[in-house]
mmCIF file of C-alpha atoms in Angstrom:
data_model
loop_
_atom_site.group_PDB
_atom_site.id
_atom_site.type_symbol
_atom_site.label_atom_id
_atom_site.label_comp_id
_atom_site.label_asym_id
_atom_site.label_seq_id
_atom_site.Cartn_x
_atom_site.Cartn_y
_atom_site.Cartn_z
ATOM 1 C CA MET A 1167 -44.943 -53.693 62.604
ATOM 2 C CA THR A 1168 -45.282 -50.332 63.995
ATOM 3 C CA ASN A 1169 -41.443 -50.292 64.595
ATOM 4 C CA MET A 1170 -40.894 -51.347 61.161
ATOM 5 C CA MET A 1171 -43.021 -48.552 59.935
ATOM 6 C CA LEU A 1172 -41.214 -46.143 62.089
ATOM 7 C CA PHE A 1173 -37.739 -47.379 60.934
ATOM 8 C CA PHE A 1174 -38.817 -47.060 57.420
ATOM 9 C CA SER A 1175 -40.150 -43.473 58.008
ATOM 10 C CA ILE A 1176 -36.831 -42.449 59.668
ATOM 11 C CA ILE A 1177 -34.961 -43.801 56.711
ATOM 12 C CA LEU A 1178 -37.079 -42.009 54.118
ATOM 13 C CA ASN A 1179 -36.670 -38.720 56.082
ATOM 14 C CA ILE A 1180 -32.980 -39.091 56.265
ATOM 15 C CA ILE A 1181 -32.833 -39.950 52.435
ATOM 16 C CA THR A 1182 -35.015 -36.816 51.871
ATOM 17 C CA ILE A 1183 -32.693 -34.633 53.991
ATOM 18 C CA PHE A 1184 -29.732 -35.939 52.030
ATOM 19 C CA ALA A 1185 -31.566 -35.136 48.758
ATOM 20 C CA VAL A 1186 -32.341 -31.683 49.805
ATOM 21 C CA ILE A 1187 -28.787 -31.147 51.084
ATOM 22 C CA ILE A 1188 -27.365 -32.437 47.669
ATOM 23 C CA LEU A 1189 -29.764 -30.170 45.701
ATOM 24 C CA TYR A 1190 -28.975 -27.183 47.725
ATOM 25 C CA LEU A 1191 -25.258 -27.639 47.108
ATOM 26 C CA ARG A 1192 -25.724 -28.161 43.349
ATOM 27 C CA GLN A 1193 -27.885 -24.866 43.291
ATOM 28 C CA ASN A 1194 -24.924 -23.079 45.151
ATOM 29 C CA ARG A 1195 -22.491 -24.365 42.652
ATOM 30 C CA ILE A 1196 -24.630 -23.307 39.797
ATOM 31 C CA THR A 1197 -25.110 -19.773 41.215
ATOM 32 C CA ALA A 1198 -21.524 -19.630 41.904
ATOM 33 C CA LEU A 1199 -20.683 -20.744 38.377
ATOM 34 C CA ASP A 1200 -23.086 -18.059 37.116
ATOM 35 C CA HIS A 1201 -21.293 -15.231 39.154
ATOM 36 C CA THR A 1202 -17.895 -16.164 37.891
ATOM 37 C CA GLN A 1203 -19.079 -16.241 34.166
ATOM 38 C CA LYS A 1204 -20.601 -12.748 34.599
ATOM 39 C CA HIS A 1205 -17.327 -11.616 36.245
ATOM 40 C CA ALA A 1206 -15.327 -13.178 33.170
ATOM 41 C CA MET A 1207 -17.571 -11.652 30.744
ATOM 42 C CA LYS A 1208 -17.336 -8.116 32.387
ATOM 43 C CA GLU A 1209 -13.479 -8.522 32.416
ATOM 44 C CA MET A 1210 -13.533 -9.460 28.820
ATOM 45 C CA GLU A 1211 -15.748 -6.513 27.958
ATOM 46 C CA ASP A 1212 -13.320 -4.389 29.724
ATOM 47 C CA LEU A 1213 -10.273 -5.730 27.912
ATOM 48 C CA PHE A 1214 -12.044 -5.454 24.526
ATOM 49 C CA SER A 1215 -12.706 -1.846 25.119
ATOM 50 C CA ALA A 1216 -9.424 -1.088 26.376
ATOM 51 C CA TYR A 1217 -8.061 -2.709 23.296
ATOM 52 C CA ILE A 1218 -10.268 -0.888 20.988
ATOM 53 C CA GLU A 1219 -9.421 2.555 22.661
ATOM 54 C CA GLU A 1220 -5.659 1.610 22.173
ATOM 55 C CA LEU A 1221 -6.555 0.846 18.629
ATOM 56 C CA LYS A 1222 -8.294 4.259 18.245
ATOM 57 C CA GLU A 1223 -5.278 6.039 19.558
ATOM 58 C CA GLU A 1224 -2.845 4.312 17.279
ATOM 59 C CA ASN A 1225 -5.020 5.062 14.457
ATOM 60 C CA ASN A 1226 -5.199 8.814 15.245
ATOM 61 C CA GLN A 1227 -1.471 8.913 15.738
ATOM 62 C CA PHE A 1228 -0.990 7.210 12.322
ATOM 63 C CA ILE A 1229 -3.399 9.631 10.701
ATOM 64 C CA ASP A 1230 -1.604 12.662 12.271
ATOM 65 C CA ASN A 1231 1.762 11.384 11.264
ATOM 66 C CA ILE A 1232 0.668 10.817 7.677
ATOM 67 C CA LYS A 1233 -0.763 14.411 7.561
ATOM 68 C CA HIS A 1234 2.263 15.643 9.043
ATOM 69 C CA LEU A 1235 4.466 13.817 6.369
ATOM 70 C CA GLN A 1236 2.150 15.253 3.521
ATOM 71 C CA GLU A 1237 2.607 18.694 4.877
ATOM 72 C CA ASN A 1238 6.273 18.339 5.110
ATOM 73 C CA GLN A 1239 6.479 16.766 1.583
ATOM 74 C CA SER A 1240 4.388 19.592 0.070
ATOM 75 C CA GLN A 1241 6.632 22.054 1.984
ATOM 76 C CA LYS A 1242 9.795 20.503 0.505
ATOM 77 C CA GLU A 1243 8.124 20.581 -3.014
ATOM 78 C CA LYS A 1244 7.263 24.252 -2.622
ATOM 79 C CA THR A 1245 10.938 24.964 -1.416
ATOM 80 C CA GLU A 1246 12.468 22.949 -4.348
ATOM 81 C CA VAL A 1247 10.185 24.748 -6.830
ATOM 82 C CA ASN A 1248 11.079 27.958 -5.433
ATOM 83 C CA GLU A 1249 14.806 27.180 -5.419
ATOM 84 C CA VAL A 1250 14.514 26.041 -9.007
ATOM 85 C CA ASN A 1251 12.720 29.312 -10.079
ATOM 86 C CA GLU A 1252 15.455 31.348 -8.298
ATOM 87 C CA SER A 1253 18.030 29.529 -10.135
ATOM 88 C CA PHE A 1254 16.330 29.924 -13.538
ATOM 89 C CA ASN A 1255 15.591 33.728 -12.938
ATOM 90 C CA ILE A 1256 12.180 33.554 -14.634
ATOM 91 C CA GLU A 1257 11.465 36.625 -16.511
ATOM 92 C CA THR A 1258 8.563 38.728 -15.179
ATOM 93 C CA SER A 1259 5.999 39.092 -17.762
ATOM 94 C CA GLU A 1260 2.203 39.044 -17.299
ATOM 95 C CA GLU A 1261 2.096 35.226 -18.024
ATOM 96 C CA GLN A 1262 4.878 34.673 -15.547
ATOM 97 C CA GLN A 1263 3.209 36.794 -12.781
ATOM 98 C CA LYS A 1264 0.008 34.718 -13.310
ATOM 99 C CA ILE A 1265 2.107 31.579 -12.904
ATOM 100 C CA ASP A 1266 3.826 33.079 -9.655
ATOM 101 C CA ASN A 1267 0.336 33.703 -8.186
ATOM 102 C CA GLN A 1268 -0.729 30.165 -8.605
ATOM 103 C CA VAL A 1269 0.615 27.182 -6.549
ATOM 104 C CA ILE A 1270 3.287 25.516 -8.776
ATOM 105 C CA THR A 1271 3.213 21.742 -8.635
ATOM 106 C CA PRO A 1272 5.874 19.407 -10.511
ATOM 107 C CA HIS A 1273 3.728 18.984 -13.380
ATOM 108 C CA SER A 1274 2.911 22.767 -13.895
ATOM 109 C CA TYR A 1275 6.762 23.296 -13.338
ATOM 110 C CA LYS A 1276 7.433 20.834 -16.235
ATOM 111 C CA HIS A 1277 4.892 22.768 -18.323
ATOM 112 C CA MET A 1278 6.423 25.909 -17.480
ATOM 113 C CA THR A 1279 9.902 25.054 -18.480
ATOM 114 C CA ALA A 1280 8.791 23.381 -21.624
ATOM 115 C CA VAL A 1281 7.025 26.699 -22.498
ATOM 116 C CA LYS A 1282 10.124 28.786 -21.684
ATOM 117 C CA SER A 1283 12.390 26.501 -23.713
ATOM 118 C CA TYR A 1284 10.122 26.901 -26.868
ATOM 119 C CA GLN A 1285 10.085 30.650 -26.165
ATOM 120 C CA ASN A 1286 13.815 30.689 -26.845
ATOM 121 C CA LYS A 1287 14.396 30.835 -30.405
ATOM 122 C CA VAL A 1288 14.310 27.026 -31.412
ATOM 123 C CA GLU A 1289 14.804 26.133 -35.006
ATOM 124 C CA PRO A 1290 11.831 24.251 -36.364
ATOM 125 C CA SER A 1291 14.043 21.803 -38.467
ATOM 126 C CA SER A 1292 15.797 20.616 -35.469
ATOM 127 C CA ILE A 1293 12.485 19.817 -33.719
ATOM 128 C CA VAL A 1294 11.424 17.862 -36.672
ATOM 129 C CA THR A 1295 14.604 15.815 -37.097
ATOM 130 C CA ASN A 1296 14.434 15.133 -33.278
ATOM 131 C CA LEU A 1297 11.035 13.922 -33.459
ATOM 132 C CA GLU A 1298 11.749 11.778 -36.305
ATOM 133 C CA THR A 1299 14.396 10.130 -34.495
ATOM 134 C CA LYS A 1300 12.559 9.517 -31.447
ATOM 135 C CA GLU A 1301 9.704 8.065 -33.402
ATOM 136 C CA THR A 1302 12.016 5.518 -35.039
ATOM 137 C CA GLU A 1303 14.170 4.575 -32.090
ATOM 138 C CA PRO A 1304 12.833 1.258 -30.508
ATOM 139 C CA LYS A 1305 12.048 1.384 -26.995
ATOM 140 C CA THR A 1306 12.968 -2.125 -25.661
ATOM 141 C CA VAL A 1307 16.245 -3.843 -25.969
ATOM 142 C CA GLN A 1308 14.724 -6.594 -28.060
ATOM 143 C CA GLU A 1309 13.331 -4.081 -30.458
ATOM 144 C CA ARG A 1310 16.679 -2.594 -30.743
ATOM 145 C CA VAL A 1311 18.424 -5.728 -31.344
ATOM 146 C CA VAL A 1312 15.822 -6.661 -33.986
ATOM 147 C CA SER A 1313 16.126 -3.142 -35.801
ATOM 148 C CA LEU A 1314 19.921 -3.558 -35.805
ATOM 149 C CA LYS A 1315 19.579 -7.013 -37.191
ATOM 150 C CA LYS A 1316 17.501 -5.684 -39.829
ATOM 151 C CA GLU A 1317 20.152 -2.913 -40.547
ATOM 152 C CA GLY A 1318 22.437 -5.797 -41.472
ATOM 153 C CA LEU A 1319 24.748 -5.795 -38.394
ATOM 154 C CA THR A 1320 26.424 -9.134 -37.082
ATOM 155 C CA ASN A 1321 25.521 -10.602 -33.732
ATOM 156 C CA GLU A 1322 28.990 -9.300 -32.403
ATOM 157 C CA GLU A 1323 28.527 -5.943 -33.634
ATOM 158 C CA ILE A 1324 25.123 -5.615 -31.974
ATOM 159 C CA ALA A 1325 26.481 -7.028 -28.859
ATOM 160 C CA LYS A 1326 29.083 -4.320 -28.726
ATOM 161 C CA LYS A 1327 26.764 -1.507 -29.656
ATOM 162 C CA LEU A 1328 24.337 -2.511 -27.022
ATOM 163 C CA ASN A 1329 27.049 -3.646 -24.337
ATOM 164 C CA LYS A 1330 25.386 -7.238 -24.041
ATOM 165 C CA GLY A 1331 26.683 -10.777 -24.525
ATOM 166 C CA ILE A 1332 26.640 -12.464 -27.907
ATOM 167 C CA THR A 1333 24.775 -15.349 -26.670
ATOM 168 C CA GLU A 1334 22.209 -12.804 -25.153
ATOM 169 C CA ILE A 1335 21.830 -11.306 -28.506
ATOM 170 C CA GLU A 1336 21.461 -14.798 -30.315
ATOM 171 C CA LEU A 1337 18.597 -15.604 -27.718
ATOM 172 C CA MET A 1338 16.743 -12.585 -28.170
ATOM 173 C CA LEU A 1339 16.772 -13.098 -31.956
ATOM 174 C CA LYS A 1340 15.686 -16.730 -31.480
ATOM 175 C CA PHE A 1341 12.795 -15.533 -29.271
ATOM 176 C CA TYR A 1342 11.913 -12.893 -31.644
ATOM 177 C CA LYS A 1343 11.760 -15.296 -34.574
ATOM 178 C CA LYS A 1344 9.627 -17.765 -32.430
ATOM 179 C CA ALA A 1345 7.194 -14.942 -31.741
ATOM 180 C CA ILE A 1346 6.858 -13.943 -35.287
ATOM 181 C CA ASP A 1347 6.264 -17.583 -36.435
ATOM 182 C CA ASN A 1348 3.550 -17.906 -33.898
ATOM 183 C CA LEU A 1349 1.733 -14.824 -34.982
ATOM 184 C CA ASP A 1350 1.804 -16.350 -38.660
#
């Protein structure tokens, strides 16, 4: 019986040693896995930081390019305005000197040429007739077709006058009639 107990004790010791070895190997695998995960995370952080740095550099270059283009565009506008000013030989008066001292933008240039054109003796009657014709002229092609039809022109005459096809004129008139009918 003592032999049996001794044999049983040896087997238990061997099983315990195998269990300790297996646990030790598993613990080593877990620490190795933890180490590789930390290494992979560090590499990912480095990649992201490098990517962000590249994006910052590209954004800065893009902003610099936009600023450069805006400067070039403003310089072009200034040179164009100066060339136009030289071509018109603007009279030097007190008002003109004030305008020359200011920065001339395309909007102010349009205003300046409009003022100069009105300073040149324009007949008021021609202005009134021009305004009347502009107010009565329809803006869209469909409005022009309808107004010409109201004047009594035929579809062929309207097509010739507007350089459009006869069927196109007929379709516009049909759609216009449908729109008026829907409003009523």
